[in-house]
């Protein structure tokens, strides 16, 4: 009986010892890697953008270096054919929103929205494409533009990378 108690106590002590678990160590390594963030420097970002065909330039102001990139602002304006019946207009609006959502999902656009009034300018889309021709082509694939309900005007627009609306 004493022998059994002896082995039971030894077994409990060994079982309670703080022995590193390989699985826990691996998880800790993964957590460290997950939290680590490597931020590329401005020069390497600019080099990659130029390699991909984007127009960029950088400048220094005080202690800060700004990387400017050319985006394309697309003005959606009322088109010459706005006489569709309400059912057709609603269907075109549905297709228009699906087109804009797809462009956003695929990373072609950075900012999209309608105007707040009922004027000739109906909305703005900021394209993040390498060329104005690409922005123009994508904007003209919009079902509302194809139907003549909207027309587009594409203008180059310079913005600092990492900028945000305030």
PDB file of C-alpha atoms in Angstrom:
ATOM      1  CA  UNK A   1       0.000   0.000   0.000  1.00  0.00           C
ATOM      2  CA  UNK A   2       2.847   2.372   0.850  1.00  0.00           C
ATOM      3  CA  UNK A   3       4.433   1.590  -2.480  1.00  0.00           C
ATOM      4  CA  UNK A   4       1.236   2.483  -4.335  1.00  0.00           C
ATOM      5  CA  UNK A   5       0.925   5.775  -2.446  1.00  0.00           C
ATOM      6  CA  UNK A   6       4.583   6.539  -3.172  1.00  0.00           C
ATOM      7  CA  UNK A   7       4.115   6.047  -6.938  1.00  0.00           C
ATOM      8  CA  UNK A   8       0.863   7.991  -6.879  1.00  0.00           C
ATOM      9  CA  UNK A   9       2.494  11.001  -5.180  1.00  0.00           C
ATOM     10  CA  UNK A  10       5.508  10.872  -7.544  1.00  0.00           C
ATOM     11  CA  UNK A  11       3.153  10.624 -10.518  1.00  0.00           C
ATOM     12  CA  UNK A  12       1.151  13.627  -9.334  1.00  0.00           C
ATOM     13  CA  UNK A  13       4.306  15.707  -8.776  1.00  0.00           C
ATOM     14  CA  UNK A  14       5.690  14.877 -12.203  1.00  0.00           C
ATOM     15  CA  UNK A  15       2.332  15.582 -13.812  1.00  0.00           C
ATOM     16  CA  UNK A  16       2.086  19.002 -12.172  1.00  0.00           C
ATOM     17  CA  UNK A  17       5.581  20.158 -13.133  1.00  0.00           C
ATOM     18  CA  UNK A  18       5.743  23.165 -15.491  1.00  0.00           C
ATOM     19  CA  UNK A  19       7.203  21.496 -18.551  1.00  0.00           C
ATOM     20  CA  UNK A  20       7.267  23.605 -21.733  1.00  0.00           C
ATOM     21  CA  UNK A  21       4.772  22.414 -24.264  1.00  0.00           C
ATOM     22  CA  UNK A  22       6.019  22.459 -27.870  1.00  0.00           C
ATOM     23  CA  UNK A  23       2.558  23.374 -29.097  1.00  0.00           C
ATOM     24  CA  UNK A  24       2.363  26.360 -26.731  1.00  0.00           C
ATOM     25  CA  UNK A  25       5.850  27.472 -27.829  1.00  0.00           C
ATOM     26  CA  UNK A  26       4.816  27.271 -31.476  1.00  0.00           C
ATOM     27  CA  UNK A  27       1.701  29.338 -30.783  1.00  0.00           C
ATOM     28  CA  UNK A  28       3.763  31.969 -29.019  1.00  0.00           C
ATOM     29  CA  UNK A  29       6.109  32.153 -32.026  1.00  0.00           C
ATOM     30  CA  UNK A  30       3.139  32.547 -34.345  1.00  0.00           C
ATOM     31  CA  UNK A  31       1.735  35.339 -32.160  1.00  0.00           C
ATOM     32  CA  UNK A  32       5.037  37.193 -32.249  1.00  0.00           C
ATOM     33  CA  UNK A  33       5.219  36.869 -36.019  1.00  0.00           C
ATOM     34  CA  UNK A  34       1.592  37.947 -36.387  1.00  0.00           C
ATOM     35  CA  UNK A  35       2.168  41.108 -34.340  1.00  0.00           C
ATOM     36  CA  UNK A  36       5.375  42.016 -36.166  1.00  0.00           C
ATOM     37  CA  UNK A  37       4.844  44.594 -38.877  1.00  0.00           C
ATOM     38  CA  UNK A  38       7.419  45.435 -41.498  1.00  0.00           C
ATOM     39  CA  UNK A  39       6.810  48.882 -42.934  1.00  0.00           C
ATOM     40  CA  UNK A  40       8.503  49.473 -46.276  1.00  0.00           C
ATOM     41  CA  UNK A  41      10.314  52.770 -46.659  1.00  0.00           C
ATOM     42  CA  UNK A  42       9.033  55.483 -48.991  1.00  0.00           C
ATOM     43  CA  UNK A  43      11.784  54.877 -51.551  1.00  0.00           C
ATOM     44  CA  UNK A  44      10.852  51.198 -51.964  1.00  0.00           C
ATOM     45  CA  UNK A  45       7.136  52.017 -52.213  1.00  0.00           C
ATOM     46  CA  UNK A  46       7.865  54.645 -54.857  1.00  0.00           C
ATOM     47  CA  UNK A  47      10.126  52.246 -56.767  1.00  0.00           C
ATOM     48  CA  UNK A  48       7.398  49.567 -56.847  1.00  0.00           C
ATOM     49  CA  UNK A  49       4.713  52.054 -57.900  1.00  0.00           C
ATOM     50  CA  UNK A  50       6.889  53.334 -60.749  1.00  0.00           C
ATOM     51  CA  UNK A  51       7.643  49.747 -61.783  1.00  0.00           C
ATOM     52  CA  UNK A  52       3.870  49.142 -61.911  1.00  0.00           C
ATOM     53  CA  UNK A  53       3.423  52.194 -64.173  1.00  0.00           C
ATOM     54  CA  UNK A  54       2.110  54.744 -61.659  1.00  0.00           C
ATOM     55  CA  UNK A  55       3.102  58.421 -61.762  1.00  0.00           C
ATOM     56  CA  UNK A  56       4.785  59.473 -58.509  1.00  0.00           C
ATOM     57  CA  UNK A  57       7.164  61.963 -56.988  1.00  0.00           C
ATOM     58  CA  UNK A  58       8.373  62.587 -53.465  1.00  0.00           C
ATOM     59  CA  UNK A  59       9.406  65.708 -51.627  1.00  0.00           C
ATOM     60  CA  UNK A  60      10.650  66.582 -48.182  1.00  0.00           C
ATOM     61  CA  UNK A  61       9.094  69.240 -45.946  1.00  0.00           C
ATOM     62  CA  UNK A  62      10.825  69.573 -42.609  1.00  0.00           C
ATOM     63  CA  UNK A  63      11.333  66.112 -41.126  1.00  0.00           C
ATOM     64  CA  UNK A  64       8.641  64.500 -43.293  1.00  0.00           C
ATOM     65  CA  UNK A  65       9.000  62.982 -46.749  1.00  0.00           C
ATOM     66  CA  UNK A  66       5.793  62.870 -48.764  1.00  0.00           C
ATOM     67  CA  UNK A  67       5.198  60.392 -51.553  1.00  0.00           C
ATOM     68  CA  UNK A  68       2.725  61.788 -54.048  1.00  0.00           C
ATOM     69  CA  UNK A  69       0.816  59.523 -56.413  1.00  0.00           C
ATOM     70  CA  UNK A  70      -1.367  60.468 -59.335  1.00  0.00           C
ATOM     71  CA  UNK A  71      -4.915  59.187 -58.998  1.00  0.00           C
ATOM     72  CA  UNK A  72      -7.767  59.886 -61.405  1.00  0.00           C
ATOM     73  CA  UNK A  73     -10.888  61.695 -60.312  1.00  0.00           C
ATOM     74  CA  UNK A  74     -13.892  60.710 -62.385  1.00  0.00           C
ATOM     75  CA  UNK A  75     -16.795  63.114 -62.397  1.00  0.00           C
ATOM     76  CA  UNK A  76     -20.093  61.368 -63.144  1.00  0.00           C
ATOM     77  CA  UNK A  77     -22.363  63.880 -64.850  1.00  0.00           C
ATOM     78  CA  UNK A  78     -25.926  63.746 -66.122  1.00  0.00           C
ATOM     79  CA  UNK A  79     -25.955  62.224 -69.581  1.00  0.00           C
ATOM     80  CA  UNK A  80     -28.083  63.056 -72.613  1.00  0.00           C
ATOM     81  CA  UNK A  81     -30.375  60.000 -72.269  1.00  0.00           C
ATOM     82  CA  UNK A  82     -32.181  60.303 -68.948  1.00  0.00           C
ATOM     83  CA  UNK A  83     -35.658  59.456 -70.219  1.00  0.00           C
ATOM     84  CA  UNK A  84     -35.764  55.762 -69.222  1.00  0.00           C
ATOM     85  CA  UNK A  85     -38.926  54.628 -67.441  1.00  0.00           C
ATOM     86  CA  UNK A  86     -38.701  54.094 -63.676  1.00  0.00           C
ATOM     87  CA  UNK A  87     -38.291  50.317 -63.988  1.00  0.00           C
ATOM     88  CA  UNK A  88     -35.390  50.633 -66.442  1.00  0.00           C
ATOM     89  CA  UNK A  89     -33.810  53.455 -64.407  1.00  0.00           C
ATOM     90  CA  UNK A  90     -34.010  51.318 -61.239  1.00  0.00           C
ATOM     91  CA  UNK A  91     -32.393  48.378 -63.033  1.00  0.00           C
ATOM     92  CA  UNK A  92     -29.610  50.607 -64.375  1.00  0.00           C
ATOM     93  CA  UNK A  93     -29.050  51.989 -60.843  1.00  0.00           C
ATOM     94  CA  UNK A  94     -28.748  48.441 -59.487  1.00  0.00           C
ATOM     95  CA  UNK A  95     -26.205  47.550 -62.206  1.00  0.00           C
ATOM     96  CA  UNK A  96     -24.360  50.843 -61.635  1.00  0.00           C
ATOM     97  CA  UNK A  97     -23.937  50.102 -57.900  1.00  0.00           C
ATOM     98  CA  UNK A  98     -22.823  46.528 -58.656  1.00  0.00           C
ATOM     99  CA  UNK A  99     -20.227  47.881 -61.115  1.00  0.00           C
ATOM    100  CA  UNK A 100     -18.892  50.345 -58.525  1.00  0.00           C
ATOM    101  CA  UNK A 101     -18.785  47.616 -55.854  1.00  0.00           C
ATOM    102  CA  UNK A 102     -16.811  45.333 -58.184  1.00  0.00           C
ATOM    103  CA  UNK A 103     -14.316  48.117 -58.968  1.00  0.00           C
ATOM    104  CA  UNK A 104     -13.844  48.675 -55.237  1.00  0.00           C
ATOM    105  CA  UNK A 105     -13.431  44.952 -54.487  1.00  0.00           C
ATOM    106  CA  UNK A 106     -10.835  44.624 -57.248  1.00  0.00           C
ATOM    107  CA  UNK A 107      -8.889  47.616 -55.887  1.00  0.00           C
ATOM    108  CA  UNK A 108      -9.428  50.013 -58.790  1.00  0.00           C
ATOM    109  CA  UNK A 109     -11.169  52.696 -56.750  1.00  0.00           C
ATOM    110  CA  UNK A 110     -10.251  54.503 -53.546  1.00  0.00           C
ATOM    111  CA  UNK A 111     -13.278  56.706 -52.953  1.00  0.00           C
ATOM    112  CA  UNK A 112     -16.792  56.698 -54.423  1.00  0.00           C
ATOM    113  CA  UNK A 113     -19.952  58.639 -53.693  1.00  0.00           C
ATOM    114  CA  UNK A 114     -22.945  60.541 -55.029  1.00  0.00           C
ATOM    115  CA  UNK A 115     -23.393  64.288 -54.775  1.00  0.00           C
ATOM    116  CA  UNK A 116     -25.801  65.656 -52.183  1.00  0.00           C
ATOM    117  CA  UNK A 117     -27.948  67.660 -54.560  1.00  0.00           C
ATOM    118  CA  UNK A 118     -29.818  67.143 -57.827  1.00  0.00           C
ATOM    119  CA  UNK A 119     -27.394  69.079 -60.038  1.00  0.00           C
ATOM    120  CA  UNK A 120     -25.601  68.074 -63.225  1.00  0.00           C
ATOM    121  CA  UNK A 121     -22.700  66.554 -61.280  1.00  0.00           C
ATOM    122  CA  UNK A 122     -24.104  63.239 -60.008  1.00  0.00           C
ATOM    123  CA  UNK A 123     -21.087  61.656 -58.271  1.00  0.00           C
ATOM    124  CA  UNK A 124     -17.329  61.277 -57.964  1.00  0.00           C
ATOM    125  CA  UNK A 125     -15.126  58.187 -58.166  1.00  0.00           C
ATOM    126  CA  UNK A 126     -11.400  58.306 -57.405  1.00  0.00           C
ATOM    127  CA  UNK A 127      -9.559  55.658 -59.395  1.00  0.00           C
ATOM    128  CA  UNK A 128      -6.261  54.144 -58.269  1.00  0.00           C
ATOM    129  CA  UNK A 129      -5.012  53.072 -61.702  1.00  0.00           C
ATOM    130  CA  UNK A 130      -1.665  53.462 -63.403  1.00  0.00           C
ATOM    131  CA  UNK A 131      -3.025  55.459 -66.335  1.00  0.00           C
ATOM    132  CA  UNK A 132      -5.818  57.860 -67.176  1.00  0.00           C
ATOM    133  CA  UNK A 133      -6.768  55.623 -70.095  1.00  0.00           C
ATOM    134  CA  UNK A 134      -7.376  52.708 -67.708  1.00  0.00           C
ATOM    135  CA  UNK A 135      -9.515  54.859 -65.385  1.00  0.00           C
ATOM    136  CA  UNK A 136     -11.479  56.173 -68.384  1.00  0.00           C
ATOM    137  CA  UNK A 137     -12.042  52.658 -69.753  1.00  0.00           C
ATOM    138  CA  UNK A 138     -13.258  51.309 -66.418  1.00  0.00           C
ATOM    139  CA  UNK A 139     -15.530  54.313 -65.845  1.00  0.00           C
ATOM    140  CA  UNK A 140     -17.054  53.935 -69.303  1.00  0.00           C
ATOM    141  CA  UNK A 141     -17.940  50.275 -68.583  1.00  0.00           C
ATOM    142  CA  UNK A 142     -20.515  51.534 -66.064  1.00  0.00           C
ATOM    143  CA  UNK A 143     -24.006  50.454 -67.248  1.00  0.00           C
ATOM    144  CA  UNK A 144     -25.339  53.987 -66.553  1.00  0.00           C
ATOM    145  CA  UNK A 145     -22.659  55.428 -68.846  1.00  0.00           C
ATOM    146  CA  UNK A 146     -23.256  52.798 -71.522  1.00  0.00           C
ATOM    147  CA  UNK A 147     -26.984  53.642 -71.429  1.00  0.00           C
ATOM    148  CA  UNK A 148     -26.247  57.377 -71.770  1.00  0.00           C
ATOM    149  CA  UNK A 149     -27.788  58.217 -68.394  1.00  0.00           C
ATOM    150  CA  UNK A 150     -24.338  59.384 -67.178  1.00  0.00           C
ATOM    151  CA  UNK A 151     -21.213  60.711 -68.884  1.00  0.00           C
ATOM    152  CA  UNK A 152     -17.745  60.789 -67.376  1.00  0.00           C
ATOM    153  CA  UNK A 153     -15.002  63.367 -67.162  1.00  0.00           C
ATOM    154  CA  UNK A 154     -11.630  61.997 -66.006  1.00  0.00           C
ATOM    155  CA  UNK A 155      -9.042  64.319 -64.456  1.00  0.00           C
ATOM    156  CA  UNK A 156      -5.620  63.518 -62.938  1.00  0.00           C
ATOM    157  CA  UNK A 157      -5.362  64.250 -59.218  1.00  0.00           C
ATOM    158  CA  UNK A 158      -2.237  64.200 -57.021  1.00  0.00           C
ATOM    159  CA  UNK A 159      -2.548  62.874 -53.462  1.00  0.00           C
ATOM    160  CA  UNK A 160       0.007  62.001 -50.781  1.00  0.00           C
ATOM    161  CA  UNK A 161       0.178  58.234 -50.183  1.00  0.00           C
ATOM    162  CA  UNK A 162      -1.371  57.408 -46.837  1.00  0.00           C
ATOM    163  CA  UNK A 163      -3.408  60.613 -46.817  1.00  0.00           C
ATOM    164  CA  UNK A 164      -6.860  60.520 -45.336  1.00  0.00           C
ATOM    165  CA  UNK A 165     -10.007  62.576 -45.261  1.00  0.00           C
ATOM    166  CA  UNK A 166     -10.469  64.755 -42.204  1.00  0.00           C
TER     167      UNK A 166
END
